[in-house]
């Protein structure tokens, strides 16, 4: 189970000691606030809008649009893992201090398709672990 972002919160994740991870969005902050703070801290932000997404197929259809995946994305779990551990398609836009994915409406997706949500969350965690020791880490916040 994913935990809430530990205190002192977002600022420590973007600028300090909190390690990258897959966390719940802080209940006191909106996705807009988080995205603005991350952009100010020179993090590349993408929002995965999961409103209306109720299964694996819809989730994998939404990823390439919202996360700006390359054309070679194959709309399967392996392709999701490949894109999230590559990130060359994001790095082309310039160097960032980190990469942040905000998965909006995660709770509704999790409720509608809990097995698919667990799989996606595991893939997110594997990608976060892959980037954790690199110059520009990846973090995923689930809203």
PDB file of C-alpha atoms in Angstrom:
ATOM      1  CA  UNK A   1       0.000   0.000   0.000  1.00  0.00           C
ATOM      2  CA  UNK A   2       1.239   3.423  -0.925  1.00  0.00           C
ATOM      3  CA  UNK A   3       1.931   5.816   1.918  1.00  0.00           C
ATOM      4  CA  UNK A   4       1.367   9.541   2.218  1.00  0.00           C
ATOM      5  CA  UNK A   5       4.270  11.806   1.443  1.00  0.00           C
ATOM      6  CA  UNK A   6       6.149  12.044   4.749  1.00  0.00           C
ATOM      7  CA  UNK A   7       6.603  15.308   6.644  1.00  0.00           C
ATOM      8  CA  UNK A   8       7.761  17.905   5.888  1.00  0.00           C
ATOM      9  CA  UNK A   9       6.022  17.142   2.605  1.00  0.00           C
ATOM     10  CA  UNK A  10       6.460  18.247  -0.957  1.00  0.00           C
ATOM     11  CA  UNK A  11       9.289  20.732  -0.390  1.00  0.00           C
ATOM     12  CA  UNK A  12      11.457  18.001   1.131  1.00  0.00           C
ATOM     13  CA  UNK A  13      10.756  15.769  -1.848  1.00  0.00           C
ATOM     14  CA  UNK A  14      11.571  18.441  -4.421  1.00  0.00           C
ATOM     15  CA  UNK A  15      14.534  20.041  -2.656  1.00  0.00           C
ATOM     16  CA  UNK A  16      15.664  17.908   0.195  1.00  0.00           C
ATOM     17  CA  UNK A  17      15.933  14.717   2.120  1.00  0.00           C
ATOM     18  CA  UNK A  18      12.731  12.852   1.193  1.00  0.00           C
ATOM     19  CA  UNK A  19      13.655  10.091  -1.246  1.00  0.00           C
ATOM     20  CA  UNK A  20      11.815   9.600  -4.527  1.00  0.00           C
ATOM     21  CA  UNK A  21       8.909   7.218  -4.297  1.00  0.00           C
ATOM     22  CA  UNK A  22       5.309   6.424  -5.054  1.00  0.00           C
ATOM     23  CA  UNK A  23       3.301   8.446  -2.567  1.00  0.00           C
ATOM     24  CA  UNK A  24      -0.243   9.624  -1.978  1.00  0.00           C
ATOM     25  CA  UNK A  25      -0.771  13.266  -2.877  1.00  0.00           C
ATOM     26  CA  UNK A  26      -0.742  15.332   0.317  1.00  0.00           C
ATOM     27  CA  UNK A  27      -4.395  15.873   1.303  1.00  0.00           C
ATOM     28  CA  UNK A  28      -3.728  19.567   1.890  1.00  0.00           C
ATOM     29  CA  UNK A  29      -2.509  20.163  -1.670  1.00  0.00           C
ATOM     30  CA  UNK A  30      -4.200  20.070  -5.044  1.00  0.00           C
ATOM     31  CA  UNK A  31      -2.611  18.658  -8.187  1.00  0.00           C
ATOM     32  CA  UNK A  32      -2.386  22.243  -9.496  1.00  0.00           C
ATOM     33  CA  UNK A  33      -0.457  23.375  -6.412  1.00  0.00           C
ATOM     34  CA  UNK A  34       1.874  20.393  -6.576  1.00  0.00           C
ATOM     35  CA  UNK A  35       2.522  20.871 -10.296  1.00  0.00           C
ATOM     36  CA  UNK A  36       3.286  24.562  -9.794  1.00  0.00           C
ATOM     37  CA  UNK A  37       5.665  23.862  -6.897  1.00  0.00           C
ATOM     38  CA  UNK A  38       7.440  21.133  -8.846  1.00  0.00           C
ATOM     39  CA  UNK A  39       7.824  23.363 -11.914  1.00  0.00           C
ATOM     40  CA  UNK A  40       9.276  26.126  -9.734  1.00  0.00           C
ATOM     41  CA  UNK A  41      11.793  23.598  -8.389  1.00  0.00           C
ATOM     42  CA  UNK A  42      12.757  22.702 -11.996  1.00  0.00           C
ATOM     43  CA  UNK A  43      11.059  19.303 -12.045  1.00  0.00           C
ATOM     44  CA  UNK A  44       9.391  18.054 -15.229  1.00  0.00           C
ATOM     45  CA  UNK A  45       5.718  17.401 -14.411  1.00  0.00           C
ATOM     46  CA  UNK A  46       3.165  15.241 -16.189  1.00  0.00           C
ATOM     47  CA  UNK A  47      -0.411  14.671 -15.133  1.00  0.00           C
ATOM     48  CA  UNK A  48      -2.003  11.328 -15.777  1.00  0.00           C
ATOM     49  CA  UNK A  49      -5.712  12.163 -15.741  1.00  0.00           C
ATOM     50  CA  UNK A  50      -7.587   9.007 -14.836  1.00  0.00           C
ATOM     51  CA  UNK A  51     -11.119  10.414 -14.730  1.00  0.00           C
ATOM     52  CA  UNK A  52     -13.387   7.869 -16.375  1.00  0.00           C
ATOM     53  CA  UNK A  53     -10.639   5.220 -16.530  1.00  0.00           C
ATOM     54  CA  UNK A  54     -12.071   1.950 -15.259  1.00  0.00           C
ATOM     55  CA  UNK A  55      -9.790  -0.783 -16.622  1.00  0.00           C
ATOM     56  CA  UNK A  56      -6.358  -1.683 -17.957  1.00  0.00           C
ATOM     57  CA  UNK A  57      -7.179  -0.860 -21.577  1.00  0.00           C
ATOM     58  CA  UNK A  58      -8.410   2.632 -20.742  1.00  0.00           C
ATOM     59  CA  UNK A  59      -5.427   3.209 -18.426  1.00  0.00           C
ATOM     60  CA  UNK A  60      -2.975   2.190 -21.131  1.00  0.00           C
ATOM     61  CA  UNK A  61      -4.827   4.336 -23.682  1.00  0.00           C
ATOM     62  CA  UNK A  62      -4.551   7.379 -21.413  1.00  0.00           C
ATOM     63  CA  UNK A  63      -0.827   7.008 -20.640  1.00  0.00           C
ATOM     64  CA  UNK A  64       0.600   7.910 -24.069  1.00  0.00           C
ATOM     65  CA  UNK A  65      -1.646  10.964 -24.340  1.00  0.00           C
ATOM     66  CA  UNK A  66      -1.129  12.446 -20.887  1.00  0.00           C
ATOM     67  CA  UNK A  67       2.469  11.335 -20.363  1.00  0.00           C
ATOM     68  CA  UNK A  68       3.475  12.165 -23.937  1.00  0.00           C
ATOM     69  CA  UNK A  69       4.890   8.716 -24.586  1.00  0.00           C
ATOM     70  CA  UNK A  70       6.725   8.088 -27.852  1.00  0.00           C
ATOM     71  CA  UNK A  71       4.977   6.489 -30.814  1.00  0.00           C
ATOM     72  CA  UNK A  72       6.539   3.115 -30.044  1.00  0.00           C
ATOM     73  CA  UNK A  73       4.498   2.706 -26.828  1.00  0.00           C
ATOM     74  CA  UNK A  74       2.789  -0.677 -27.172  1.00  0.00           C
ATOM     75  CA  UNK A  75      -0.170  -0.214 -24.799  1.00  0.00           C
ATOM     76  CA  UNK A  76       0.755  -3.093 -22.490  1.00  0.00           C
ATOM     77  CA  UNK A  77       2.353  -3.355 -19.047  1.00  0.00           C
ATOM     78  CA  UNK A  78       5.827  -4.124 -20.426  1.00  0.00           C
ATOM     79  CA  UNK A  79       5.694  -1.084 -22.682  1.00  0.00           C
ATOM     80  CA  UNK A  80       4.657   1.079 -19.727  1.00  0.00           C
ATOM     81  CA  UNK A  81       7.664  -0.173 -17.781  1.00  0.00           C
ATOM     82  CA  UNK A  82       9.931   0.428 -20.777  1.00  0.00           C
ATOM     83  CA  UNK A  83       8.756   4.022 -21.223  1.00  0.00           C
ATOM     84  CA  UNK A  84       9.090   4.830 -17.530  1.00  0.00           C
ATOM     85  CA  UNK A  85      12.624   3.446 -17.311  1.00  0.00           C
ATOM     86  CA  UNK A  86      13.729   5.114 -20.524  1.00  0.00           C
ATOM     87  CA  UNK A  87      12.471   8.723 -20.216  1.00  0.00           C
ATOM     88  CA  UNK A  88      14.549   9.787 -23.231  1.00  0.00           C
ATOM     89  CA  UNK A  89      11.291  11.096 -24.660  1.00  0.00           C
ATOM     90  CA  UNK A  90      11.039  13.463 -21.662  1.00  0.00           C
ATOM     91  CA  UNK A  91      14.715  14.344 -21.408  1.00  0.00           C
ATOM     92  CA  UNK A  92      14.697  15.697 -24.957  1.00  0.00           C
ATOM     93  CA  UNK A  93      12.836  18.727 -23.621  1.00  0.00           C
ATOM     94  CA  UNK A  94      15.865  19.682 -21.509  1.00  0.00           C
ATOM     95  CA  UNK A  95      17.456  18.754 -18.242  1.00  0.00           C
ATOM     96  CA  UNK A  96      15.296  18.649 -15.127  1.00  0.00           C
ATOM     97  CA  UNK A  97      16.138  18.150 -11.466  1.00  0.00           C
ATOM     98  CA  UNK A  98      13.562  15.389 -11.404  1.00  0.00           C
ATOM     99  CA  UNK A  99      10.477  13.933 -13.023  1.00  0.00           C
ATOM    100  CA  UNK A 100       7.071  13.945 -11.371  1.00  0.00           C
ATOM    101  CA  UNK A 101       3.976  12.064 -12.467  1.00  0.00           C
ATOM    102  CA  UNK A 102       0.743  13.104 -10.790  1.00  0.00           C
ATOM    103  CA  UNK A 103      -1.858  10.368 -11.260  1.00  0.00           C
ATOM    104  CA  UNK A 104      -5.126  12.228 -10.782  1.00  0.00           C
ATOM    105  CA  UNK A 105      -8.338  10.388  -9.812  1.00  0.00           C
ATOM    106  CA  UNK A 106      -6.263   7.383  -8.777  1.00  0.00           C
ATOM    107  CA  UNK A 107      -8.726   6.408  -6.063  1.00  0.00           C
ATOM    108  CA  UNK A 108     -11.555   5.975  -8.584  1.00  0.00           C
ATOM    109  CA  UNK A 109      -9.340   3.887 -10.864  1.00  0.00           C
ATOM    110  CA  UNK A 110      -8.201   1.799  -7.900  1.00  0.00           C
ATOM    111  CA  UNK A 111     -11.798   1.193  -6.852  1.00  0.00           C
ATOM    112  CA  UNK A 112     -12.938   0.276 -10.385  1.00  0.00           C
ATOM    113  CA  UNK A 113      -9.964  -1.945 -11.254  1.00  0.00           C
ATOM    114  CA  UNK A 114      -7.989  -2.832  -8.109  1.00  0.00           C
ATOM    115  CA  UNK A 115      -5.867  -5.538  -9.755  1.00  0.00           C
ATOM    116  CA  UNK A 116      -4.924  -3.241 -12.635  1.00  0.00           C
ATOM    117  CA  UNK A 117      -4.184  -0.430 -10.198  1.00  0.00           C
ATOM    118  CA  UNK A 118      -1.863  -2.704  -8.173  1.00  0.00           C
ATOM    119  CA  UNK A 119      -0.033  -3.703 -11.361  1.00  0.00           C
ATOM    120  CA  UNK A 120       0.344  -0.084 -12.466  1.00  0.00           C
ATOM    121  CA  UNK A 121       1.505   0.913  -8.991  1.00  0.00           C
ATOM    122  CA  UNK A 122       4.127  -1.845  -9.010  1.00  0.00           C
ATOM    123  CA  UNK A 123       5.385  -0.645 -12.393  1.00  0.00           C
ATOM    124  CA  UNK A 124       5.531   2.918 -11.077  1.00  0.00           C
ATOM    125  CA  UNK A 125       7.555   1.700  -8.076  1.00  0.00           C
ATOM    126  CA  UNK A 126       9.987  -0.233 -10.272  1.00  0.00           C
ATOM    127  CA  UNK A 127      10.527   2.865 -12.409  1.00  0.00           C
ATOM    128  CA  UNK A 128      11.029   5.044  -9.324  1.00  0.00           C
ATOM    129  CA  UNK A 129      13.583   2.547  -7.993  1.00  0.00           C
ATOM    130  CA  UNK A 130      15.363   2.542 -11.359  1.00  0.00           C
ATOM    131  CA  UNK A 131      15.739   6.356 -11.338  1.00  0.00           C
ATOM    132  CA  UNK A 132      16.343   6.795  -7.593  1.00  0.00           C
ATOM    133  CA  UNK A 133      20.138   6.956  -7.720  1.00  0.00           C
ATOM    134  CA  UNK A 134      20.366   8.944 -10.926  1.00  0.00           C
ATOM    135  CA  UNK A 135      20.827  12.657 -11.353  1.00  0.00           C
ATOM    136  CA  UNK A 136      17.135  13.244 -12.150  1.00  0.00           C
ATOM    137  CA  UNK A 137      14.905  10.934 -10.090  1.00  0.00           C
ATOM    138  CA  UNK A 138      11.308   9.992 -10.801  1.00  0.00           C
ATOM    139  CA  UNK A 139       8.489  10.305  -8.282  1.00  0.00           C
ATOM    140  CA  UNK A 140       4.822   9.393  -8.682  1.00  0.00           C
ATOM    141  CA  UNK A 141       2.070  11.010  -6.633  1.00  0.00           C
ATOM    142  CA  UNK A 142      -1.294   9.262  -6.562  1.00  0.00           C
ATOM    143  CA  UNK A 143      -4.292  11.554  -6.095  1.00  0.00           C
TER     144      UNK A 143
END
